[in-house]
Coordinates of C-alpha atoms in Angstrom, one line a residue:
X9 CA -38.5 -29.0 8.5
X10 CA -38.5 -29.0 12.6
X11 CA -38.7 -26.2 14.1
X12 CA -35.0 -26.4 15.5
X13 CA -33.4 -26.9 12.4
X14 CA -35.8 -23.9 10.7
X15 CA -34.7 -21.8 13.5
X16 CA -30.8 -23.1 13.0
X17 CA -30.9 -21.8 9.2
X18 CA -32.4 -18.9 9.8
X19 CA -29.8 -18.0 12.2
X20 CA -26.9 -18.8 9.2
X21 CA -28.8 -16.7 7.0
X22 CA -28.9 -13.6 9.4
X23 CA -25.2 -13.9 9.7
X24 CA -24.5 -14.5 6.4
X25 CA -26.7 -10.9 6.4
X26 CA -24.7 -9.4 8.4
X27 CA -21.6 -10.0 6.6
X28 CA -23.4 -8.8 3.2
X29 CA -23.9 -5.6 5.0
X30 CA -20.5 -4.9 6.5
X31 CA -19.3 -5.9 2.3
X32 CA -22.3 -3.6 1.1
X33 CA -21.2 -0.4 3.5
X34 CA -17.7 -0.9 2.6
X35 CA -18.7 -0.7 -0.9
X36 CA -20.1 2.5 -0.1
X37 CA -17.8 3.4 1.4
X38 CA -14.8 3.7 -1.0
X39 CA -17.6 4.2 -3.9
X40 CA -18.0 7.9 -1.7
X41 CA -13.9 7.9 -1.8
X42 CA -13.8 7.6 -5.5
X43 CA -15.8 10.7 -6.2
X44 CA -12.8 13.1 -4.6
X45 CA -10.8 11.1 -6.9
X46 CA -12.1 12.6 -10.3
X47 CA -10.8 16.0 -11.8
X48 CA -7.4 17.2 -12.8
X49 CA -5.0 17.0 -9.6
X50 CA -4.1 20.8 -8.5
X51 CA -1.3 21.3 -6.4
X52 CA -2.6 23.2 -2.9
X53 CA 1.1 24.8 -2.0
X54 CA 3.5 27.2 -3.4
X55 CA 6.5 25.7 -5.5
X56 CA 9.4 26.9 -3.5
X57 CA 13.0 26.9 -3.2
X58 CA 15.3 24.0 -2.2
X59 CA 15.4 24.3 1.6
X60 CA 14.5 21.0 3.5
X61 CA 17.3 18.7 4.0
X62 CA 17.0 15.0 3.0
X63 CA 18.7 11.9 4.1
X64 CA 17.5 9.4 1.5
X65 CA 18.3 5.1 2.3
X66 CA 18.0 3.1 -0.2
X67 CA 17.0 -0.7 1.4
X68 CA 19.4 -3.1 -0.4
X69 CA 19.9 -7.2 0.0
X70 CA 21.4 -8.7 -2.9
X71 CA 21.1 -6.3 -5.7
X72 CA 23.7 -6.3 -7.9
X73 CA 21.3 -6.7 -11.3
X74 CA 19.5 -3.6 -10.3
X75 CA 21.4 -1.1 -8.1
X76 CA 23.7 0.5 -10.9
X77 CA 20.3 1.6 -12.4
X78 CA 19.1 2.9 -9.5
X79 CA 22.0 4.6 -8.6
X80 CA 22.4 6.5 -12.2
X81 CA 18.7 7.4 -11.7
X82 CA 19.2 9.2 -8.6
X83 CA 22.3 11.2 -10.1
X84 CA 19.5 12.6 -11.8
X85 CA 17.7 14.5 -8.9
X86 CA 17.5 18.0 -9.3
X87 CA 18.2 19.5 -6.1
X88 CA 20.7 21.8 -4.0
X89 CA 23.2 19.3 -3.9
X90 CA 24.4 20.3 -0.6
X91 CA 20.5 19.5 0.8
X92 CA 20.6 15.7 0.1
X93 CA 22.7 12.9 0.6
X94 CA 22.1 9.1 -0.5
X95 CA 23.6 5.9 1.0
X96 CA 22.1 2.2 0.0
X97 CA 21.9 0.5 2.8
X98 CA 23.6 -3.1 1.8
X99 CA 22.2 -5.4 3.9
X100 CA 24.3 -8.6 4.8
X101 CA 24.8 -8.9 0.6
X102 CA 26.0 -11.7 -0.5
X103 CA 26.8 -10.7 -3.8
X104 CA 28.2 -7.5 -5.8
X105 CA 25.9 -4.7 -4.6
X106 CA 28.8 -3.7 -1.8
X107 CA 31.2 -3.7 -4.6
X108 CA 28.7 -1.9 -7.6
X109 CA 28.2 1.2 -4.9
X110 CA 32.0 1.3 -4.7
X111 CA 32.4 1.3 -8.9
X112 CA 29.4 3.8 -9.3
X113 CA 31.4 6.4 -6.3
X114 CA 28.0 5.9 -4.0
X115 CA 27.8 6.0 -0.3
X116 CA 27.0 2.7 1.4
X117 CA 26.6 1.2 4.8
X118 CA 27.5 -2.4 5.3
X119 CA 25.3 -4.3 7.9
X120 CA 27.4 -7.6 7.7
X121 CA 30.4 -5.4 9.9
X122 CA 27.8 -6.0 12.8
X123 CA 28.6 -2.8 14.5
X124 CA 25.5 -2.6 16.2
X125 CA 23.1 -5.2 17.2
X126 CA 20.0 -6.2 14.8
X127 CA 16.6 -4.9 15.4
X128 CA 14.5 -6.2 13.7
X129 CA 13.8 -8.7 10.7
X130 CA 14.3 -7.8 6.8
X131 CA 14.2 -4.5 5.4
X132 CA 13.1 -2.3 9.0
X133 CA 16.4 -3.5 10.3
X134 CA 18.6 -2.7 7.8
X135 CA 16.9 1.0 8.1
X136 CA 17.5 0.9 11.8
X137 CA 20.9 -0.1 11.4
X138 CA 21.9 2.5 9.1
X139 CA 20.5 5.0 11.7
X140 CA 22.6 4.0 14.2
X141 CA 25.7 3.7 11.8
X142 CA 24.9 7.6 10.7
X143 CA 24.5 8.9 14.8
X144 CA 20.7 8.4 15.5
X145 CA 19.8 10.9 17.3
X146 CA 22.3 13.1 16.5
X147 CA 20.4 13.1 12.5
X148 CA 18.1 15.6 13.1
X149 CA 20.6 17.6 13.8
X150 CA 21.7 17.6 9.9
X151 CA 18.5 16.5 8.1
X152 CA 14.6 17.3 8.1
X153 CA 13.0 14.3 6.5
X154 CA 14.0 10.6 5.6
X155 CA 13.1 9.6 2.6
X156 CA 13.3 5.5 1.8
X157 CA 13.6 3.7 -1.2
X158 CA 13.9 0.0 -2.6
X159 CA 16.5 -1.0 -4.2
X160 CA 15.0 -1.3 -7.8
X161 CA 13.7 2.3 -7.6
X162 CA 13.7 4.9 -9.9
X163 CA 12.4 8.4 -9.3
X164 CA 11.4 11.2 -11.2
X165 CA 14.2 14.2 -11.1
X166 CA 12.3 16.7 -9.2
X167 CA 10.9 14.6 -6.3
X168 CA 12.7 16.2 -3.7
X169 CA 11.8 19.4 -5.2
X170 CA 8.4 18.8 -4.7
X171 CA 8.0 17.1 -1.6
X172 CA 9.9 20.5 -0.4
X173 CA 7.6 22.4 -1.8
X174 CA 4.6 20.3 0.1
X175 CA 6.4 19.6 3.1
X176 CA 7.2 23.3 3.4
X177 CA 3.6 24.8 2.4
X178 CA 1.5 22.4 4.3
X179 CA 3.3 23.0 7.6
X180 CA 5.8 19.9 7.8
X181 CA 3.6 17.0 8.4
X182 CA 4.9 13.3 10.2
X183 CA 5.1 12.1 6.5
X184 CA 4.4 12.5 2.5
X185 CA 3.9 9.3 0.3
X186 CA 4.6 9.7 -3.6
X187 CA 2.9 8.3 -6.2
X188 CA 3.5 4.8 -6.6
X189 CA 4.0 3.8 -10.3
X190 CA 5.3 0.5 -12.2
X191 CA 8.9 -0.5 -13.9
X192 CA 6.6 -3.1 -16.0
X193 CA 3.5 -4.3 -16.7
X194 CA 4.0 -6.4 -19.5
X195 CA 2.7 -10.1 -18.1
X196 CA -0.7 -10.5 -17.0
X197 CA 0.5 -10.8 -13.1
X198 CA 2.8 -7.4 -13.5
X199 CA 0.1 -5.8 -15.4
X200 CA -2.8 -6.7 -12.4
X201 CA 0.0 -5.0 -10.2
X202 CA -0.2 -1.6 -11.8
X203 CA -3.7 -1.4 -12.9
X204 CA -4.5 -1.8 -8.9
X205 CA -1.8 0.3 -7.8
X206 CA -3.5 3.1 -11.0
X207 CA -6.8 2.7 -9.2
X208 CA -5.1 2.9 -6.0
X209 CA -3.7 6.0 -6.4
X210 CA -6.5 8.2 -7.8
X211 CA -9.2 6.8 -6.3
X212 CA -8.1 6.1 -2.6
X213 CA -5.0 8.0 -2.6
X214 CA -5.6 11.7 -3.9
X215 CA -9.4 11.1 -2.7
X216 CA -8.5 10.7 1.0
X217 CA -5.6 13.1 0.5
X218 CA -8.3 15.9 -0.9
X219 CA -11.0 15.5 2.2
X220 CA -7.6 15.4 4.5
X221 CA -8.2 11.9 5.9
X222 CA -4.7 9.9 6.2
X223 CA -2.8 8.7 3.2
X224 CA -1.3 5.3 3.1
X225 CA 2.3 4.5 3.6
X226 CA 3.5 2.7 0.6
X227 CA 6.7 1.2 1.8
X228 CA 8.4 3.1 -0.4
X229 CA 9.0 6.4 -2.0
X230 CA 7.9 8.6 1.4
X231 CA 9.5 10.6 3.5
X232 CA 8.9 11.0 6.9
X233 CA 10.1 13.5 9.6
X234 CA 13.2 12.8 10.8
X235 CA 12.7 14.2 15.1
X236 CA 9.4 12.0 14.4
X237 CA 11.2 8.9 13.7
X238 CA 13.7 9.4 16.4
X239 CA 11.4 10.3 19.3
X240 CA 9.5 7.1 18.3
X241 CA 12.9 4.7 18.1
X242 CA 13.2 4.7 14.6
X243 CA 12.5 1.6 12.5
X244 CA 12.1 -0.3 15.4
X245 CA 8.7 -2.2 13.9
X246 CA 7.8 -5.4 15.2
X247 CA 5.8 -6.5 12.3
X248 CA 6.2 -7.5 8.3
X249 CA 5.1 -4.4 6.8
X250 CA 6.9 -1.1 8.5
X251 CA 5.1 1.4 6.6
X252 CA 1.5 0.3 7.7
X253 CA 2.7 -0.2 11.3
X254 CA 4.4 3.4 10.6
X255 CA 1.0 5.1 9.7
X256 CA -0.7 4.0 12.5
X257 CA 1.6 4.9 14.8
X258 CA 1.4 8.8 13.1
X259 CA -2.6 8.7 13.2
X260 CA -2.9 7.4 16.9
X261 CA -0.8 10.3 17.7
X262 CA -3.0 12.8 15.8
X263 CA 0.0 13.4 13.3
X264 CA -0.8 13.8 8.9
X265 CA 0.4 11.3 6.4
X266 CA 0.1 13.6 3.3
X267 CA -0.4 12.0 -1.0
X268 CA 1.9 13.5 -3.5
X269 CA 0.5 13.2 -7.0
X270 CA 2.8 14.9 -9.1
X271 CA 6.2 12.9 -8.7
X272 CA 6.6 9.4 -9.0
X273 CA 8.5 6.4 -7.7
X274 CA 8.7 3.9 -10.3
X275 CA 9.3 0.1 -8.8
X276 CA 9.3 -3.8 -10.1
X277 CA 6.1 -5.6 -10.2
X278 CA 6.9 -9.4 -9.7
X279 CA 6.4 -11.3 -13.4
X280 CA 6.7 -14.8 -11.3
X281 CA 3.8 -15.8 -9.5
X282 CA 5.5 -17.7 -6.6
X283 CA 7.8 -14.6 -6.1
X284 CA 4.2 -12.7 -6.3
X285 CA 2.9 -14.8 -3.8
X286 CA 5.7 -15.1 -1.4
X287 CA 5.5 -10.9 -1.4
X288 CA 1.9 -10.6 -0.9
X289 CA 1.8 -13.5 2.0
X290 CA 4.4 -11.3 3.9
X291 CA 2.6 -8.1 3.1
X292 CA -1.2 -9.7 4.6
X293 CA 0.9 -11.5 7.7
X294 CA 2.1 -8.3 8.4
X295 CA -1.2 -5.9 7.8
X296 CA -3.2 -8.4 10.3
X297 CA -0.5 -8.1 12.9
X298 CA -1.1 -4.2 12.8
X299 CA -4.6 -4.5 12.2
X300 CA -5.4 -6.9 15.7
X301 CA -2.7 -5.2 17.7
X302 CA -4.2 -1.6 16.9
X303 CA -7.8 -2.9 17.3
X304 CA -8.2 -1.8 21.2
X305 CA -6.0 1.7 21.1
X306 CA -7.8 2.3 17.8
X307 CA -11.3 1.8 19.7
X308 CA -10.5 3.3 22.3
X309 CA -9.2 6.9 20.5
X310 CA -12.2 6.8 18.8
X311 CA -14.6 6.7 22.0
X312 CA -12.3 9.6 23.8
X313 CA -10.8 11.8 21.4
X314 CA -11.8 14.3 18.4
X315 CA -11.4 13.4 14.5
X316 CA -13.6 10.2 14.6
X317 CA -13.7 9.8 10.7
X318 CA -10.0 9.2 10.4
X319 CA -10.4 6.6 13.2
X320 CA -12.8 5.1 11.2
X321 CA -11.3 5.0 8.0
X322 CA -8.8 3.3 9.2
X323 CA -10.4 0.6 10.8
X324 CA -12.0 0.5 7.8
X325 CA -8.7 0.1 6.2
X326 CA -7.3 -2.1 8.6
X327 CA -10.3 -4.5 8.4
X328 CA -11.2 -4.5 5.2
X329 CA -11.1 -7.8 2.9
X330 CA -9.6 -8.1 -0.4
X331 CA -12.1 -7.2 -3.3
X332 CA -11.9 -10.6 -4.4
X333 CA -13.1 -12.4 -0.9
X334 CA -16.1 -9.6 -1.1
X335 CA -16.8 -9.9 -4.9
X336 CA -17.0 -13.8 -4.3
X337 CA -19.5 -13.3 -1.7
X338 CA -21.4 -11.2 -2.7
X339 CA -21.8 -13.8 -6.0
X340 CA -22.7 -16.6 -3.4
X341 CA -25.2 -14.4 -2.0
X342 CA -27.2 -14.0 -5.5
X343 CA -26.8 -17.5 -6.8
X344 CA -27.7 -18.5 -2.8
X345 CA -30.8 -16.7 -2.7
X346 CA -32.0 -16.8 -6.4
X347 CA -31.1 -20.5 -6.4
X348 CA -33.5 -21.2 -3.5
X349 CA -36.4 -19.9 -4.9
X350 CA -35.5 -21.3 -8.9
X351 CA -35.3 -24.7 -7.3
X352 CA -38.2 -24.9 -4.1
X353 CA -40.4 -22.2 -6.0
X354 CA -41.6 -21.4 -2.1
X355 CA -39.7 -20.5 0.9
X356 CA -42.4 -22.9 3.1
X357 CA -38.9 -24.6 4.6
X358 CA -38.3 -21.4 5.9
X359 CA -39.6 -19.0 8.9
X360 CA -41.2 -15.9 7.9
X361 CA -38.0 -13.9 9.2
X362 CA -35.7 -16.2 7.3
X363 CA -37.7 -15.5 4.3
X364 CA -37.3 -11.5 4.6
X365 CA -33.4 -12.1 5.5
X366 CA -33.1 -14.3 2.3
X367 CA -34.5 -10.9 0.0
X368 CA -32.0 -8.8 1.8
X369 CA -29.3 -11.0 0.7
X370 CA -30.6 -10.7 -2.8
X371 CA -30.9 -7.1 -2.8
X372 CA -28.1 -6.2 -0.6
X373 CA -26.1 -8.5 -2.9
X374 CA -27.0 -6.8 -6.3
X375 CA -26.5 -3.3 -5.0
X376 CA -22.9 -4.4 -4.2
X377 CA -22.2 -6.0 -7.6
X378 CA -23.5 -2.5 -9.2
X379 CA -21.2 -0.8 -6.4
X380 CA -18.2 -2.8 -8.0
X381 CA -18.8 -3.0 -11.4
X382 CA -18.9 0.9 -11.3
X383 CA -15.5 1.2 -9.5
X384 CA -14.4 -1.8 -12.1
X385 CA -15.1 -0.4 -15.3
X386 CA -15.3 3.2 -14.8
X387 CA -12.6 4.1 -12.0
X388 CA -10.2 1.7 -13.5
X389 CA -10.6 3.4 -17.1
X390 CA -10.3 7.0 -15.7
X391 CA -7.1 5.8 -13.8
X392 CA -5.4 5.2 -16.8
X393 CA -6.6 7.5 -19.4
X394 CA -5.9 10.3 -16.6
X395 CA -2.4 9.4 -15.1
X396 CA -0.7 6.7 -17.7
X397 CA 0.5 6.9 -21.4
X398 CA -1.0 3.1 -21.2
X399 CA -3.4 2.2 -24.3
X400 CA -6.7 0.8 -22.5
X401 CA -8.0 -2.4 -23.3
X402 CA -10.2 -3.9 -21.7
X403 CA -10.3 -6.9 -22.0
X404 CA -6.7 -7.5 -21.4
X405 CA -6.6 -5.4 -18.3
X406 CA -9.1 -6.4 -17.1
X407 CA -8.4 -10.2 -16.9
X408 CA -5.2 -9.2 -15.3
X409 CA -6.5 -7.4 -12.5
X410 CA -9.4 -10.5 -11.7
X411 CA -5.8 -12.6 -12.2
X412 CA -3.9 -10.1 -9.3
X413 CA -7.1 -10.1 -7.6
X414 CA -8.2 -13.7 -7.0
X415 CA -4.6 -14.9 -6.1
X416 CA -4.5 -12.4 -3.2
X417 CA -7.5 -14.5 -2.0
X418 CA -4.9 -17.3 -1.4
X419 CA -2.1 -15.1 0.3
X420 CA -4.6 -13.3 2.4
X421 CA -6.0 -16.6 4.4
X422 CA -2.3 -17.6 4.6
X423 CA -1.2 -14.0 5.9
X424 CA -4.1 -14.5 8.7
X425 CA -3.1 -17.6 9.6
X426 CA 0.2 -16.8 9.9
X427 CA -0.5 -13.5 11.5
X428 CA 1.6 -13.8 14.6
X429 CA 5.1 -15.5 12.8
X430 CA 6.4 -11.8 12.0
X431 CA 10.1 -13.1 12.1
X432 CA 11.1 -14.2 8.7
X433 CA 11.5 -11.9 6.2
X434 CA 11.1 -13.0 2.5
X435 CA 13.3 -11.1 0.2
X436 CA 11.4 -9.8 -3.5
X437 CA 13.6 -10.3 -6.3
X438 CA 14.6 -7.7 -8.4
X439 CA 16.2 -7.9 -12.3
X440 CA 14.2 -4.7 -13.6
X441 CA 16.7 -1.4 -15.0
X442 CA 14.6 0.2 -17.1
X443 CA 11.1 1.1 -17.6
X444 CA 9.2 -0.9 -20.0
X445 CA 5.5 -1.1 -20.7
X446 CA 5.6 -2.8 -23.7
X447 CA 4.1 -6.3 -24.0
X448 CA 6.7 -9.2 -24.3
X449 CA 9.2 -6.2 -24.6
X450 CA 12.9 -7.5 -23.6
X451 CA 13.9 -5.5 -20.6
X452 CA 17.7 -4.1 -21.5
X453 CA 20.2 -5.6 -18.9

């Protein structure tokens, strides 16, 4: 081979080095998270008495199959009454949802009078106009926290109970996510939904929440700090996904976004994969958009100010590609440099430091498939037996999560592609009322 072109490939196999160690040290990285996540979950504050007052939205756009459900389920919140109110935010609806919130007795704000002017796209500014409709500034005045839900949402009856209780004992952070558990599960898409969101939420969730890095924003089923939100503009987001773009905006100005793992928020999983797709497309459009446009402040906090490691967990975060895109390289990486040697039997083709680069591909690629196939097998079966009444099986499960997996593959090169077109919202349907984990089980309309 000439020396240019032996040079050339060893120059593609250092890169392609390079990018098996970024895969093999993010590995590590969450395989070091999942070890907070064992044990029993133990509450760290008091239980105390009803105190904080809520202003819970609940983000609707034509949902008149699901919003009667929701709203019965929050009549089931146990809490001082005179400490919470609810309204559904009915935004520009064409259907029965206005009409449904009038039949059920529930407070609603209607977007489509146009009262104020629209910031925004989608759900963010629906939120923002509901603010304004309620006197903006003027909230904090009358509430503590914001809490936001989805439309299809149902809650357990002593959330707001318990998120006083944390909210109160852990000295009133910027913001408290829930636990964020499934409606369904009985497809092999909805099923991949909740098995990551199990994993999720032991393993990443209560793990960074228990060595006090920053918990992901959900999107739903948090509350945040209401003279936060209002010294900041309220929902005025620029991007597709609010809550990550609301985190972010809470750790670059040193605030806490706190885990909640004893009550739960229970929402639809999509059973329709182009529904599925549509939702996870927006979702990766918008966590690039936050991801590049909080690259330099990110950087730059992390070079002049103090608490590094949250800084770089959420780079990691932020940067971080989907398991799939890293499992299916790291399986390139093995057949690549096992295959070479299988069919040359001698690496003469190459130079002595593209020989030593193509080993560290081999090994660096087995450690990571050991790495996954621990946090596969043995996180995902802990998740469940731990924090679901969910039979395992294995096999079933774990075919749907490779399913949920490998499609994301698709809507994460869209979402980067598309990163910059954060202007058209695309609306999840929703047909959900109960909460059904059977298989093939008919959900009762």
């Amino acid at each position: 081979m000439p020396f240019i072109a032996e040079q050339a490939v060893t120059v593609l196999l250092g890169l392609f080095f390079l990018l098996t160690l970024y895969i093999n040290l993010n590995f590590i990285y969450y395989v070091f998270l999942t070890f907070f996540g064992f044990g029993k979950a133990k509450r760290d504050y008091e239980l105390v008495k009803d105190q904080t007052r809520f202003l819970i939205l609940v983000a609707a756009h034509n949902e008149e199959k699901v919003i009667g459900s929701t709203i019965e389920n929050l009549r089931n919140i146990r809490y001082s009454p005179d400490l919470y109110d609810i309204y559904v935010v009915n935004d520009n609806s064409t259907d029965r949802t206005g009409v449904i919130c009038e039949e059920k007795g529930m407070k609603y704000i209607n977007t489509g009078e146009k009262l104020f002017p629209r910031e925004g796209v989608g759900k963010p500014a629906g939120l923002q106009y509901a603010l304004r409709f309620l006197g903006f500034e003027k909230l904090t005045d009358q509430y503590d926290c914001l809490m936001i839900l989805d439309a299809d949402n149902h809650v357990d009856p002593d959330i707001l109970s318990e998120l006083n209780s944390q909210y109160i004992g852990k000295g009133k952070p910027e913001a408290i996510q829930t636990y964020l558990d499934s409606k369904n599960s009985s497809t092999s898409l909805s099923l991949g939904y909740a098995m990551s969101y199990y994993i999720t939420n032991r393993f990443f969730q209560l793990a960074k929440y228990r060595l006090g890095l920053p918990n992901a924003i959900g999107g739903t089923g948090f509350i945040v700090r209401l003279d936060y939100l209002m010294k900041h503009g309220g929902f005025r987001f620029h991007s597709l996904t609010e809550d990550l773009e609301l985190e972010m905006e809470i750790v670059k100005d040193n605030g806490r976004v706190l885990w909640n793992h004893f009550v739960r928020v229970y929402d639809e999983k999509p059973d329709n994969f182009k529904i599925s797709i549509k939702q996870r497309i927006r979702w990766s459009q918008g966590h690039w958009y936050v991801a590049f446009t909080n690259l330099k402040p990110m950087l730059k906090k992390l070079f002049t100010e103090k608490g590094k490691l949250k800084i770089v967990d959420q780079l990691v975060y932020l940067f971080g590609m989907a398991r799939a895109v890293q499992l299916s390289i790291v399986i390139i990486g093995i057949l690549g440099a096992a295959g070479y040697g299988l069919v040359t039997q001698n690496y003469d083709l190459l130079t002595a430091g593209g020989e030593r680069i193509i080993y560290l591909i081999l090994g660096g690629s087995i450690l990571s498939l050991i790495l996954f196939a621990y946090q596969f097998l043995i996180c995902m079966y802990y998740a469940i037996k731990v924090d679901t009444n969910q039979e395992f099986k294995l096999f079933r499960m774990s075919i749907s999560v490779f399913y949920y997996a490998y499609t994301f593959v698709y809507a994460q090169v869209m979402g980067l592609l598309k990163w910059r077109q954060q202007h058209t919202w695309v609306k999840t349907e929703h047909n959900k009322t109960a909460i059904n984990h059977k298989r093939g089980g008919a959900d009762p309309l």
